[in-house]
XYZ file of C-alpha atoms in Angstrom:
299
model
C 16.648 18.864 18.199
C 16.409 19.316 14.431
C 13.094 18.311 12.913
C 13.573 15.684 10.175
C 10.586 16.827 8.129
C 11.918 20.389 8.061
C 15.337 19.084 7.019
C 13.588 17.430 4.084
C 12.058 20.768 3.078
C 15.506 22.416 3.267
C 16.909 19.644 1.061
C 14.159 20.232 -1.490
C 14.999 23.950 -1.513
C 18.616 23.064 -2.251
C 17.403 20.924 -5.183
C 14.661 23.188 -6.538
C 16.099 26.641 -5.947
C 12.883 28.493 -5.108
C 10.266 28.382 -2.370
C 7.521 28.290 -4.979
C 8.969 25.161 -6.620
C 9.379 23.442 -3.236
C 5.755 24.282 -2.455
C 4.651 22.786 -5.791
C 6.561 19.524 -5.301
C 5.460 19.056 -1.683
C 1.911 20.319 -2.261
C 2.290 23.128 0.291
C 1.723 26.855 0.050
C 4.889 28.996 -0.262
C 4.041 30.640 3.073
C 3.881 27.210 4.754
C 7.310 26.349 3.334
C 8.716 29.658 4.614
C 7.208 29.036 8.042
C 8.721 25.550 8.309
C 12.150 26.790 7.246
C 11.983 29.635 9.767
C 11.268 27.106 12.516
C 14.187 24.945 11.343
C 16.462 27.978 11.443
C 15.378 28.609 15.028
C 16.106 24.960 15.918
C 19.539 25.145 14.266
C 20.473 28.393 16.020
C 22.300 29.712 12.941
C 21.122 31.474 9.763
C 20.138 29.016 7.042
C 18.772 31.351 4.365
C 19.918 34.636 2.861
C 17.698 36.941 0.785
C 18.690 37.277 -2.879
C 16.467 39.630 -4.842
C 12.955 38.254 -4.447
C 14.234 34.818 -3.507
C 16.567 33.174 -1.028
C 19.771 31.160 -1.101
C 21.224 28.653 1.345
C 24.017 29.658 3.728
C 27.114 27.523 4.192
C 25.554 26.115 7.385
C 22.420 25.152 5.469
C 24.483 23.356 2.839
C 26.203 21.377 5.593
C 22.796 20.301 6.897
C 21.616 19.314 3.424
C 24.763 17.215 2.899
C 23.841 15.151 5.981
C 20.093 14.976 5.402
C 20.199 12.093 2.898
C 22.284 10.069 5.369
C 19.813 10.771 8.165
C 16.801 9.842 6.039
C 18.395 6.595 4.825
C 19.169 5.551 8.403
C 15.601 6.346 9.453
C 14.234 4.386 6.466
C 16.292 1.360 7.488
C 15.242 1.684 11.116
C 11.583 1.829 10.071
C 12.047 -1.249 7.867
C 13.730 -3.186 10.703
C 10.969 -2.296 13.153
C 8.296 -3.369 10.672
C 10.148 -6.650 10.068
C 9.988 -7.441 13.791
C 6.193 -7.801 13.543
C 4.707 -11.146 12.422
C 2.130 -9.312 10.271
C 2.542 -6.993 7.298
C 0.612 -3.844 8.107
C 0.649 -0.079 7.797
C 0.223 2.127 4.723
C 2.193 1.923 1.485
C 1.967 4.886 -0.905
C 2.409 3.808 -4.524
C 2.619 5.862 -7.711
C 1.843 4.397 -11.128
C 1.244 5.471 -14.732
C -1.864 4.984 -16.897
C -1.359 1.547 -18.400
C -0.173 0.027 -15.112
C -3.233 1.471 -13.380
C -5.487 -0.116 -16.001
C -3.835 -3.545 -16.097
C -1.461 -5.073 -13.531
C -2.187 -2.792 -10.563
C -5.792 -3.927 -9.884
C -4.654 -7.563 -9.841
C -1.808 -6.688 -7.451
C -4.194 -4.867 -5.120
C -6.496 -7.890 -5.049
C -3.571 -10.149 -4.140
C -2.347 -7.794 -1.401
C -5.822 -7.627 0.122
C -6.020 -11.443 0.185
C -2.489 -12.047 1.473
C -2.038 -9.087 3.838
C -5.414 -7.657 4.909
C -3.771 -5.282 7.401
C -1.677 -3.578 4.711
C -3.336 -0.513 3.201
C -2.132 0.586 -0.236
C -2.748 4.151 -1.402
C -2.335 4.751 -5.150
C -1.413 8.016 -6.870
C -1.421 8.548 -10.632
C 1.821 10.399 -11.394
C 4.073 10.759 -14.412
C 7.657 9.639 -13.977
C 9.232 12.997 -13.043
C 6.760 13.929 -10.289
C 6.759 10.309 -9.100
C 10.497 10.341 -8.443
C 10.308 13.842 -6.967
C 7.748 12.530 -4.492
C 9.745 9.368 -3.746
C 12.844 11.426 -2.945
C 10.762 13.774 -0.777
C 9.228 10.815 1.152
C 5.745 11.598 -0.157
C 5.583 8.129 -1.762
C 7.133 4.770 -0.896
C 7.234 2.956 -4.238
C 7.180 3.954 -7.893
C 5.898 1.732 -10.685
C 7.782 3.106 -13.674
C 8.562 2.411 -17.310
C 11.646 3.075 -19.400
C 11.197 3.529 -23.142
C 13.847 2.501 -25.698
C 16.860 4.815 -25.907
C 15.542 6.953 -23.037
C 17.780 7.616 -19.976
C 17.235 5.629 -16.792
C 15.028 7.838 -14.574
C 16.019 6.065 -11.333
C 18.093 8.430 -9.195
C 21.018 7.887 -6.820
C 19.870 6.583 -3.452
C 17.042 4.570 -5.039
C 16.857 0.843 -5.802
C 15.238 -0.526 -8.963
C 13.700 -3.962 -9.490
C 12.649 -4.980 -12.996
C 9.201 -6.438 -13.682
C 9.104 -7.322 -17.399
C 9.556 -5.999 -20.910
C 6.423 -4.820 -22.685
C 6.464 -4.881 -26.531
C 5.312 -1.716 -28.304
C 2.725 -2.285 -31.014
C 1.460 -0.385 -34.010
C -2.337 -0.344 -33.656
C -4.733 0.522 -36.493
C -8.534 0.291 -36.867
C -9.693 -3.229 -37.696
C -11.346 -2.173 -40.974
C -8.122 -0.695 -42.355
C -6.182 -2.869 -44.799
C -3.239 -4.518 -43.109
C -0.674 -5.282 -42.004
C 0.445 -1.685 -42.367
C 4.117 -0.863 -43.067
C 5.014 2.447 -41.483
C 5.715 3.971 -44.884
C 2.009 3.767 -45.774
C 0.989 5.789 -42.692
C 2.660 9.093 -43.534
C -0.726 10.772 -44.049
C -2.569 8.937 -41.269
C -3.913 10.778 -38.210
C -2.004 9.797 -35.052
C -2.777 9.692 -31.349
C 0.522 10.198 -29.497
C 1.839 11.009 -26.030
C 2.957 14.637 -25.552
C 6.544 15.319 -26.593
C 7.630 16.118 -23.028
C 7.001 12.478 -22.044
C 9.454 9.649 -22.857
C 6.856 7.751 -24.896
C 5.987 10.823 -26.926
C 9.640 11.542 -27.670
C 10.330 7.932 -28.656
C 7.347 7.577 -31.016
C 8.267 10.808 -32.793
C 11.903 9.664 -33.152
C 10.798 6.270 -34.444
C 8.482 7.835 -37.022
C 11.125 10.395 -37.958
C 13.604 7.586 -38.648
C 10.978 6.165 -41.041
C 10.700 9.542 -42.778
C 7.328 10.383 -41.214
C 6.342 13.656 -39.601
C 3.152 12.540 -37.822
C -0.100 14.393 -38.353
C -1.193 14.473 -34.717
C -4.944 14.226 -34.287
C -4.725 13.881 -30.503
C -1.826 14.764 -28.202
C -2.652 12.894 -24.992
C -0.873 10.963 -22.249
C -3.874 8.646 -21.853
C -3.276 5.336 -23.692
C -6.908 4.340 -23.173
C -8.035 7.437 -25.071
C -5.499 6.632 -27.776
C -6.885 3.094 -27.978
C -10.453 4.404 -28.147
C -9.595 6.740 -31.012
C -8.078 3.796 -32.891
C -11.036 1.553 -32.058
C -13.488 4.129 -33.409
C -11.528 4.532 -36.646
C -10.148 8.026 -36.051
C -6.424 7.426 -35.563
C -3.465 5.075 -35.466
C -1.196 4.785 -32.445
C 1.731 3.010 -30.813
C 0.365 1.283 -27.722
C 2.067 -1.045 -25.211
C 1.024 -4.686 -25.489
C 0.062 -4.610 -21.806
C -3.229 -3.137 -23.007
C -3.893 -5.819 -25.614
C -7.272 -7.437 -25.013
C -10.347 -5.548 -23.847
C -8.809 -2.138 -24.450
C -7.782 -2.953 -28.025
C -10.769 -4.931 -29.294
C -11.901 -3.990 -32.800
C -8.345 -2.953 -33.674
C -5.435 -4.586 -35.497
C -2.125 -4.730 -33.580
C 1.202 -5.622 -35.178
C 4.859 -5.617 -34.160
C 6.977 -2.621 -35.067
C 10.252 -2.971 -36.994
C 12.942 -4.235 -34.654
C 10.356 -5.342 -32.051
C 10.971 -2.445 -29.624
C 9.752 -2.724 -26.026
C 9.647 -0.622 -22.886
C 10.849 -1.954 -19.534
C 8.554 -1.925 -16.487
C 10.089 -1.793 -13.009
C 9.545 -0.718 -9.422
C 11.765 1.689 -7.495
C 12.065 2.477 -3.791
C 14.500 4.395 -1.608
C 17.498 2.199 -0.767
C 16.704 2.217 2.945
C 13.252 0.737 2.283
C 14.194 -2.292 0.175
C 13.799 -4.654 3.136
C 10.552 -3.179 4.426
C 7.908 -5.936 4.702
C 5.252 -3.775 3.017
C 7.550 -3.074 0.064
C 8.479 -6.741 -0.264
C 4.842 -7.843 -0.006
C 3.661 -5.387 -2.637
C 6.508 -6.225 -4.991
C 5.660 -9.925 -4.654
C 1.998 -9.227 -5.457
C 2.997 -7.048 -8.399
C 5.291 -9.795 -9.736
C 2.397 -12.280 -9.493
C 0.129 -9.823 -11.310
C 2.784 -9.314 -13.982
C 3.020 -13.053 -14.602
C -0.749 -13.095 -15.183
C -0.962 -9.960 -17.328
C 2.326 -9.680 -19.198
C 2.538 -11.099 -22.717
C 6.237 -11.738 -22.063
C 5.923 -13.920 -18.942
């Protein structure tokens, strides 16, 4: 019988193209990936890989297997969800990925609520950016992604996944409290900025927004950590665009104001379609919605 986990590795090879990239995504060594694929080939009884230079490519038989793997995994997800729903208690382990500001704000409240409501449910949390988070969700490394979508950025949720919106989170211009204000963007052309890296959606959006205002930002600190950005503003070293989710303790001794047009990012959760009815997913989403109502400035 074909091993489902090895089918997943073959599917990742079809997506990634190289054994090294599969190993990176799945947190394996390349030799371990090769070993698992060799065992799958033995189970299948037909060649699945062909050498090409220093790499490999999938055979026609392998591509047939990959075409069916998503169907198999969705059915297994649904079967797992149905079995879990037959129990009167919500239990097991739920693997959740989240980004910085969610980790620092709504997630702790959600974890407290889950512990009180469902003491037999264990939640494991992984800090991942949006690309690796969805890679891991597709590869069954994680069960739920807490994500954010910035203005004018493409929807990162992939086919075969289900998205549930949490709330919109206004984006604020934050300056040190002893600076004169409010500050129109035009006066900040020479200011030092703390900004997300350009390869992240937030970093791309802030640079576009400033560019539309005729500003090429002088970047003091290129960091994906909004708490570090907030600290640099608080200590008088930089200005930044920071989500309102962090207003409060993290932005004391700063001045926050709305940006032109009142832009906002959208927070959501995403799971594989076969897991939408899983009791653990539903319980965690309910706790997260309760936490959002407490923490969100929009709710």
